[in-house]
Every structure is written in C-alpha cells, then in structure tokens.
Short mmCIF file of C-alpha atoms in Angstrom, two decimals:
data_model
loop_
_atom_site.label_atom_id
_atom_site.label_comp_id
_atom_site.label_asym_id
_atom_site.label_seq_id
_atom_site.Cartn_x
_atom_site.Cartn_y
_atom_site.Cartn_z
CA UNK M 1358 115.70 115.03 84.23
CA UNK M 1359 115.08 116.48 80.58
CA UNK M 1360 113.27 119.41 80.23
CA UNK M 1361 109.64 119.17 79.64
CA UNK M 1362 106.05 121.34 79.36
CA UNK M 1363 104.05 121.83 82.09
CA UNK M 1364 100.03 122.41 82.12
CA UNK M 1365 97.66 122.91 84.90
CA UNK M 1366 94.04 121.53 83.70
CA UNK M 1367 91.16 123.26 84.78
CA UNK M 1368 88.74 120.55 83.24
CA UNK M 1369 88.49 116.93 82.44
CA UNK M 1370 88.05 117.70 78.58
CA UNK M 1371 90.96 120.12 78.70
CA UNK M 1372 93.34 117.65 80.23
CA UNK M 1373 92.39 114.74 77.96
CA UNK M 1374 92.90 117.09 75.03
CA UNK M 1375 96.22 118.71 76.44
CA UNK M 1376 97.35 115.23 76.68
CA UNK M 1377 96.64 113.72 73.39
CA UNK M 1378 100.16 114.75 72.09
CA UNK M 1379 102.80 112.03 71.78
CA UNK M 1380 104.72 111.42 74.93
CA UNK M 1381 102.67 113.42 76.97
CA UNK M 1382 101.67 112.22 80.67
CA UNK M 1383 99.12 112.97 83.34
CA UNK M 1384 100.62 113.77 86.89
CA UNK M 1385 98.52 113.48 89.86
CA UNK M 1386 100.40 112.16 93.40
CA UNK M 1387 103.45 111.33 91.00
CA UNK M 1388 104.46 108.90 93.55
CA UNK M 1389 105.36 106.32 90.49
CA UNK M 1390 105.85 108.81 87.66
CA UNK M 1391 108.19 111.37 89.10
CA UNK M 1392 110.73 108.72 90.31
CA UNK M 1393 110.77 107.18 86.76
CA UNK M 1394 111.19 110.59 85.43
CA UNK M 1395 114.37 110.97 87.60
CA UNK M 1396 115.69 107.81 86.29
CA UNK M 1397 115.46 108.85 82.75
CA UNK M 1398 112.83 105.86 82.40
CA UNK M 1399 109.71 108.02 81.60
CA UNK M 1400 110.46 111.20 79.70
CA UNK M 1401 107.40 112.95 79.16
CA UNK M 1402 107.81 115.99 76.79
CA UNK M 1403 104.83 117.54 78.41
CA UNK M 1404 103.03 117.17 81.92
CA UNK M 1405 99.06 117.64 82.32
CA UNK M 1406 98.52 118.15 86.27
CA UNK M 1407 94.70 117.12 86.80
CA UNK M 1408 95.09 117.60 90.60
CA UNK M 1409 92.81 120.33 90.50
CA UNK M 1410 90.30 118.20 88.66
CA UNK M 1411 86.98 117.87 90.62
CA UNK M 1412 87.50 114.30 90.69
CA UNK M 1413 88.32 113.43 94.10
CA UNK M 1414 84.69 112.23 95.16
CA UNK M 1415 83.49 108.87 96.54
CA UNK M 1416 79.49 108.71 95.78
CA UNK M 1417 77.06 105.86 96.14
CA UNK M 1418 75.43 104.48 92.94
CA UNK M 1419 71.71 103.72 92.21
CA UNK M 1420 72.51 99.61 92.23
CA UNK M 1421 74.22 99.86 95.65
CA UNK M 1422 77.73 100.47 94.62
CA UNK M 1423 80.39 102.91 94.60
CA UNK M 1424 81.79 105.31 92.33
CA UNK M 1425 85.36 106.46 93.09
CA UNK M 1426 87.03 109.50 91.56
CA UNK M 1427 90.71 109.21 90.09
CA UNK M 1428 91.90 111.70 92.51
CA UNK M 1429 90.56 110.37 95.50
CA UNK M 1430 93.76 109.15 97.83
CA UNK M 1431 94.76 105.86 98.78
CA UNK M 1432 94.58 107.01 102.42
CA UNK M 1433 91.25 108.53 101.91
CA UNK M 1434 89.75 105.24 100.18
CA UNK M 1435 91.05 102.99 103.05
CA UNK M 1436 89.56 105.18 105.20
CA UNK M 1437 86.27 105.62 103.68
CA UNK M 1438 83.06 104.47 105.96
CA UNK M 1439 81.93 102.46 102.83
CA UNK M 1440 84.69 100.88 101.98
CA UNK M 1441 85.47 99.81 105.42
CA UNK M 1442 81.87 98.59 105.86
CA UNK M 1443 81.04 96.80 102.71
CA UNK M 1444 84.61 96.23 100.78
CA UNK M 1445 86.89 95.72 103.54
CA UNK M 1446 89.08 93.37 101.25
CA UNK M 1447 89.65 96.96 99.04
CA UNK M 1448 90.70 98.99 102.34
CA UNK M 1449 93.11 96.15 103.78
CA UNK M 1450 94.78 95.61 100.21
CA UNK M 1451 95.70 99.36 100.32
CA UNK M 1452 96.62 99.60 103.57
CA UNK M 1453 99.06 96.64 102.77
CA UNK M 1454 100.88 98.60 100.14
CA UNK M 1455 103.61 101.51 100.49
CA UNK M 1456 103.73 103.91 103.23
CA UNK M 1457 101.09 106.20 105.09
CA UNK M 1458 103.19 109.24 103.05
CA UNK M 1459 102.90 107.48 99.91
CA UNK M 1460 99.22 106.61 100.26
CA UNK M 1461 98.19 110.15 101.21
CA UNK M 1462 99.68 111.09 97.75
CA UNK M 1463 98.98 108.18 95.66
CA UNK M 1464 95.65 108.33 93.77
CA UNK M 1465 93.01 105.82 92.68
CA UNK M 1466 93.76 105.85 88.60
CA UNK M 1467 97.42 106.27 89.55
CA UNK M 1468 97.93 102.73 91.42
CA UNK M 1469 96.22 101.24 88.36
CA UNK M 1470 98.61 102.72 86.08
CA UNK M 1471 101.78 102.03 88.46
CA UNK M 1472 104.84 100.16 86.58
CA UNK M 1473 106.43 97.07 87.45
CA UNK M 1474 109.43 97.23 90.16
CA UNK M 1475 111.24 94.59 87.66
CA UNK M 1476 115.11 95.12 88.50
CA UNK M 1477 115.98 95.26 84.79
CA UNK M 1478 113.48 98.00 83.86
CA UNK M 1479 114.58 100.53 86.69
CA UNK M 1480 118.34 100.00 85.40
CA UNK M 1481 118.63 102.00 82.34
CA UNK M 1482 121.83 100.56 81.42
CA UNK M 1483 120.63 96.99 80.78
CA UNK M 1484 118.10 95.94 77.94
CA UNK M 1485 114.26 95.59 78.91
CA UNK M 1486 111.76 95.14 76.29
CA UNK M 1487 109.17 97.13 78.58
CA UNK M 1488 111.46 100.21 78.54
CA UNK M 1489 113.04 99.63 74.88
CA UNK M 1490 111.09 97.29 72.79
CA UNK M 1491 112.90 94.81 71.30
CA UNK M 1492 116.03 94.80 73.52
CA UNK M 1493 115.67 91.98 74.89
CA UNK M 1494 114.63 90.75 78.64
CA UNK M 1495 117.67 89.82 80.84
CA UNK M 1496 115.23 89.06 83.73
CA UNK M 1497 114.40 85.56 81.97
CA UNK M 1498 117.82 84.23 82.86
CA UNK M 1499 118.72 86.78 85.40
CA UNK M 1500 117.43 88.02 88.67
CA UNK M 1501 113.90 87.03 88.73
CA UNK M 1502 113.12 86.04 92.29
CA UNK M 1503 110.22 88.55 92.69
CA UNK M 1504 109.10 88.68 88.86
CA UNK M 1505 105.81 86.74 87.27
CA UNK M 1506 104.75 83.02 86.56
CA UNK M 1507 101.84 83.70 85.09
CA UNK M 1508 100.94 85.60 81.74
CA UNK M 1509 104.56 85.93 80.90
CA UNK M 1510 105.82 85.67 77.29
CA UNK M 1511 109.30 85.56 76.05
CA UNK M 1512 109.60 89.06 75.60
CA UNK M 1513 108.65 89.95 79.36
CA UNK M 1514 108.26 88.22 82.92
CA UNK M 1515 107.47 91.79 84.60
CA UNK M 1516 105.22 91.29 87.74
CA UNK M 1517 102.46 93.82 88.24
CA UNK M 1518 102.90 95.51 91.78
CA UNK M 1519 99.96 96.69 93.01
CA UNK M 1520 97.89 95.81 95.91
CA UNK M 1521 94.94 97.85 95.07
CA UNK M 1522 94.54 96.64 91.54
CA UNK M 1523 94.24 93.33 92.91
CA UNK M 1524 91.06 93.94 95.18
CA UNK M 1525 89.63 95.97 92.41
CA UNK M 1526 89.90 92.79 90.07
CA UNK M 1527 88.20 90.56 92.31
CA UNK M 1528 85.51 93.37 92.82
CA UNK M 1529 84.78 93.19 89.19
CA UNK M 1530 85.11 97.06 88.97
CA UNK M 1531 84.87 99.10 85.87
CA UNK M 1532 86.85 101.90 84.87
CA UNK M 1533 85.43 105.03 83.43
CA UNK M 1534 87.52 107.05 81.18
CA UNK M 1535 87.50 110.68 78.93
CA UNK M 1536 88.84 110.65 75.57
CA UNK M 1537 90.37 113.11 73.71
CA UNK M 1538 87.74 113.80 71.80
CA UNK M 1539 85.41 114.35 74.30
CA UNK M 1540 83.75 110.86 74.46
CA UNK M 1541 83.70 108.41 77.18
CA UNK M 1542 83.93 104.51 77.81
CA UNK M 1543 83.82 102.15 80.73
CA UNK M 1544 86.25 99.32 80.53
CA UNK M 1545 85.88 96.01 82.75
CA UNK M 1546 88.95 95.71 85.00
CA UNK M 1547 89.25 92.25 83.62
CA UNK M 1548 90.04 93.95 80.06
CA UNK M 1549 91.58 97.05 81.08
CA UNK M 1550 95.47 95.46 81.43
CA UNK M 1551 97.29 93.89 78.30
CA UNK M 1552 99.36 90.55 78.63
CA UNK M 1553 103.03 91.27 77.66
CA UNK M 1554 103.14 89.07 74.61
CA UNK M 1555 105.44 90.37 71.88
CA UNK M 1556 104.53 93.91 73.08
CA UNK M 1557 105.54 94.41 77.01
CA UNK M 1558 105.63 97.98 76.67
CA UNK M 1559 101.64 98.40 76.06
CA UNK M 1560 100.36 97.49 79.31
CA UNK M 1561 96.94 98.86 79.16
CA UNK M 1562 94.01 99.57 76.53
CA UNK M 1563 94.23 103.38 77.18
CA UNK M 1564 94.50 105.57 74.12
CA UNK M 1565 96.60 108.62 73.86
CA UNK M 1566 95.05 111.43 75.87
CA UNK M 1567 92.42 108.91 77.82
CA UNK M 1568 91.99 109.85 80.93
CA UNK M 1569 90.77 107.76 83.90
CA UNK M 1570 87.60 109.41 85.86
CA UNK M 1571 86.30 107.11 88.05
CA UNK M 1572 86.61 103.43 89.24
CA UNK M 1573 83.14 101.99 89.76
CA UNK M 1574 82.93 99.25 92.26
CA UNK M 1575 79.49 97.08 91.86
CA UNK M 1576 77.28 96.40 94.77
CA UNK M 1577 78.92 94.73 97.47
CA UNK M 1578 79.24 90.73 97.84
CA UNK M 1579 78.99 89.19 101.37
CA UNK M 1580 81.67 86.75 102.91
CA UNK M 1581 84.83 86.89 104.57
CA UNK M 1582 86.73 89.80 103.21
CA UNK M 1583 90.42 89.11 103.41
CA UNK M 1584 93.81 90.51 101.80
CA UNK M 1585 97.10 88.43 102.46
CA UNK M 1586 100.06 89.41 101.45
CA UNK M 1587 103.46 87.32 101.76
CA UNK M 1588 106.62 89.48 101.31
CA UNK M 1589 110.19 89.90 102.52
CA UNK M 1590 109.54 92.50 104.52
CA UNK M 1591 106.67 93.26 107.39
CA UNK M 1592 106.07 96.61 105.29
CA UNK M 1593 107.02 98.58 102.65
CA UNK M 1594 107.61 95.88 100.51
CA UNK M 1595 105.84 94.50 97.19
CA UNK M 1596 104.36 91.05 97.39
CA UNK M 1597 106.02 88.05 96.70
CA UNK M 1598 102.31 86.22 96.26
CA UNK M 1599 99.04 88.12 97.63
CA UNK M 1600 95.75 87.15 97.56
CA UNK M 1601 92.50 88.83 97.77
CA UNK M 1602 89.67 86.87 98.65
CA UNK M 1603 85.91 87.15 99.39
CA UNK M 1604 84.53 83.74 100.45
CA UNK M 1605 81.06 82.75 102.00
CA UNK M 1606 80.34 79.77 103.95
CA UNK M 1607 77.19 78.40 104.76
CA UNK M 1608 76.34 75.00 106.67
CA UNK M 1609 79.98 74.06 105.85
CA UNK M 1610 79.98 74.45 101.87
CA UNK M 1611 81.42 77.11 100.07
CA UNK M 1612 78.88 79.13 98.34
CA UNK M 1613 81.07 82.26 97.31
CA UNK M 1614 84.44 81.65 96.23
CA UNK M 1615 85.98 84.70 94.85
CA UNK M 1616 90.01 84.94 94.72
CA UNK M 1617 92.48 87.50 92.80
CA UNK M 1618 96.50 86.92 93.21
CA UNK M 1619 99.16 89.67 92.93
CA UNK M 1620 102.95 89.09 93.00
CA UNK M 1621 102.37 85.98 90.45
CA UNK M 1622 100.98 87.65 87.39
CA UNK M 1623 101.64 90.13 84.93
CA UNK M 1624 98.30 91.51 85.72
CA UNK M 1625 96.50 91.08 88.59
CA UNK M 1626 95.67 87.79 88.41
CA UNK M 1627 92.09 85.71 88.57
CA UNK M 1628 90.91 82.21 87.85
CA UNK M 1629 87.20 81.81 87.82
CA UNK M 1630 87.68 78.00 86.79
CA UNK M 1631 89.39 77.72 90.08
CA UNK M 1632 86.67 79.75 91.97
CA UNK M 1633 83.81 77.63 90.55
CA UNK M 1634 85.36 74.45 91.47
CA UNK M 1635 85.62 75.58 94.90
CA UNK M 1636 81.75 76.57 95.08
CA UNK M 1637 79.34 74.27 96.60
CA UNK M 1638 82.22 71.96 98.14
CA UNK M 1639 83.27 71.70 101.56
CA UNK M 1640 86.51 73.09 100.62
CA UNK M 1641 88.75 69.56 101.45
CA UNK M 1642 92.07 69.53 100.59
CA UNK M 1643 91.75 67.26 97.57
CA UNK M 1644 89.50 70.33 96.25
CA UNK M 1645 91.93 72.75 97.31
CA UNK M 1646 94.55 71.24 95.34
CA UNK M 1647 92.44 70.71 92.48
CA UNK M 1648 91.72 74.57 92.59
CA UNK M 1649 95.44 75.14 92.78
CA UNK M 1650 96.25 72.74 89.75
CA UNK M 1651 93.69 74.99 87.88
CA UNK M 1652 94.93 78.25 88.80
CA UNK M 1653 98.95 77.61 88.06
CA UNK M 1654 98.20 75.47 84.73
CA UNK M 1655 99.92 77.61 82.75
CA UNK M 1656 102.44 78.88 85.57
CA UNK M 1657 105.95 78.97 84.57
CA UNK M 1658 108.73 79.55 86.44
CA UNK M 1659 112.42 81.09 85.75
CA UNK M 1660 114.55 79.72 88.15
CA UNK M 1661 114.60 82.08 91.37
CA UNK M 1662 110.72 82.29 91.08
CA UNK M 1663 110.11 78.91 90.99
CA UNK M 1664 109.23 78.86 94.52
CA UNK M 1665 105.88 80.61 93.94
CA UNK M 1666 104.41 77.96 92.73
CA UNK M 1667 104.30 75.90 96.23
CA UNK M 1668 103.86 79.25 97.75
CA UNK M 1669 100.65 80.13 95.88
CA UNK M 1670 99.35 76.69 96.68
CA UNK M 1671 100.08 77.17 100.43
CA UNK M 1672 98.48 80.81 100.67
CA UNK M 1673 95.39 79.18 98.78
CA UNK M 1674 94.93 76.67 101.34
CA UNK M 1675 95.39 78.86 104.31
CA UNK M 1676 92.89 81.38 102.90
CA UNK M 1677 90.21 78.64 102.31
CA UNK M 1678 90.63 76.65 105.32
CA UNK M 1679 90.01 80.13 107.48
CA UNK M 1680 87.21 80.97 105.78
CA UNK M 1681 85.68 77.44 106.62
CA UNK M 1682 86.71 77.71 110.09
CA UNK M 1683 84.92 80.98 110.44
CA UNK M 1684 88.16 83.06 111.29
CA UNK M 1685 88.26 85.54 109.05
CA UNK M 1686 86.29 88.86 109.01
#
C-alpha cells in the first residue's frame, strides 16, 4: 500500500473540509475501500476517518418515513424493528449481501458507494476505463458473464454490485449530503448514480469532499415486499440478477407495482414504464411479457452475459405470479 495521511474527524463539517483535497477519501467500515487500497486500485493521499461522527442513528421522520445515518451498519439497519415492520424489502436485500462479519462493519453510506466487482477493474495489469480513463474496456469482448446489460456504453459494461442500493432505489429514497463549504443538499436516489457513457470513472454526482450524512426513506408502501436474488452460490455471492419488489394485489388486480433490479444494470435499475403497464392488470402472461419487453428494450448482451435477458424475464414472471397467488410476505 502507498503511504497516506490519516485524519480522524470530530464533526461532519471538519470531515468535509478535510476530504476536499485532491485524492482524499472518507473511511468508515472500509469493507470495500481497504481491499481497493491493498491492490492499489484506490490510492488516496489522505484518509478521513468518520467513524466517530454522530451519524449512526435511525429516526422516524414527521411524514412517517425513516432517516438513516450514514454510519448505521448494514446489520443494525437490517435488524431495526421499523425496517423489519415497514420496509422488509430493505432488510431482505441487506441480508442477501455479503457475510455477517462484513455486514457488521459495512455502513449505509459506504454501501451506496461500493465499486464494481468487474474482473478487469480488479486486475491492475489490465486496461480498464473505470480505473484508468481512456485505456479501454476489455470486458466487452472478454470475461463478462457477471456484467451489465442495461445502462452500458462502449466505454464500460461494469455492473453495480450493491443489494441494498437496489432496495433503496425501489423505495424512492433520498440522500442527504454535506459539502465542504458547509452547505447541504438532498439528492433523489434516482439521480445519485451516473451512467458510464464515456466517463465511467465518474460513478455518482458527489463533489470533492461531499459527505453523505443520511439516507431518508419516505413513508412505507403496503404490499408484498420481497427480494429475490439469483446467484452462483447460496451465500456470499453477487447477484447475476436480483429483483426488489413491492406489489399489492386487490381483488385479483395489481394496484401497486414497484420493481427494481440488480446485477443487470450499471446502476440499480428501475423502469417506471414497466411498472405502470402492470398496474391495474391481472398480471397475465401476456402483460408480464410486455412489461419484460419494456424493461429490457435497451438491453445489450456482450456474449457470456446474454443469458441475463431470459433470466430476468423468468424472475419477473416469478415475482408477479407469487404476488398474485398471495404467497409473498
């Protein structure tokens, strides 16, 4: 590992100011950053430790939602009574990711910022536009079985790895931040991530030194909450395709259809047009097919990952039919 300066922040404002220098990074749980530093994929000149900040609380909001501090661990968030009772899709998504030991350390803010597990990104003797802009993307014609089919570009097809972020996208969360000048802003999760286009190294809209302080969930949505994850192993594996869903059925008709997907997009993927098509229907096979067609309209396989398109269709059908049969939670 390369040498770096270490600074322990005692206040959010100090943390943002301290991390505003070029090539500085925040560190909390470190479950992704430390691995990247060991491989010299990430080489921060300064680490700003935010673990002592008072940002590990979960509070109810006045409109019935939840305000989650950036330092709340994945384990604590998944086990929180309000989350289990009102946002079970989030709890299930978190528990589907990583191991218990990692969830004990991984934080809410850090989970949203974790980086792709594309083979070439981690292989430092290989070209990678995300790691070294302009060097190329060997994954497009190489080992791409786990990589994205939606939101890709000629520069990058890396998939977004987070399970938690898929559920957060489904729930229409917002991200609260603190900038280095002391100002704050609120970012809708749908606007938080950047598609790769020709700048895949820019993954989100955060500015230098901008600190995620909270993730805010709106009031809960009723219906069947479920998180289905298709992967190579039963545990400790990233999704090939995953689906977070909140589906409400009344008198045989779908009245609420929210669907977000992981494993197939360069960011947590949601298609509101497909959801609108399903709403008000009986979820018959023809409607499900049309919804899948909308979802995958812009999908582009790269060879080894072509199977993700029919797999996504089957997963969508399974989730819808389970909700209609009243077999979900």
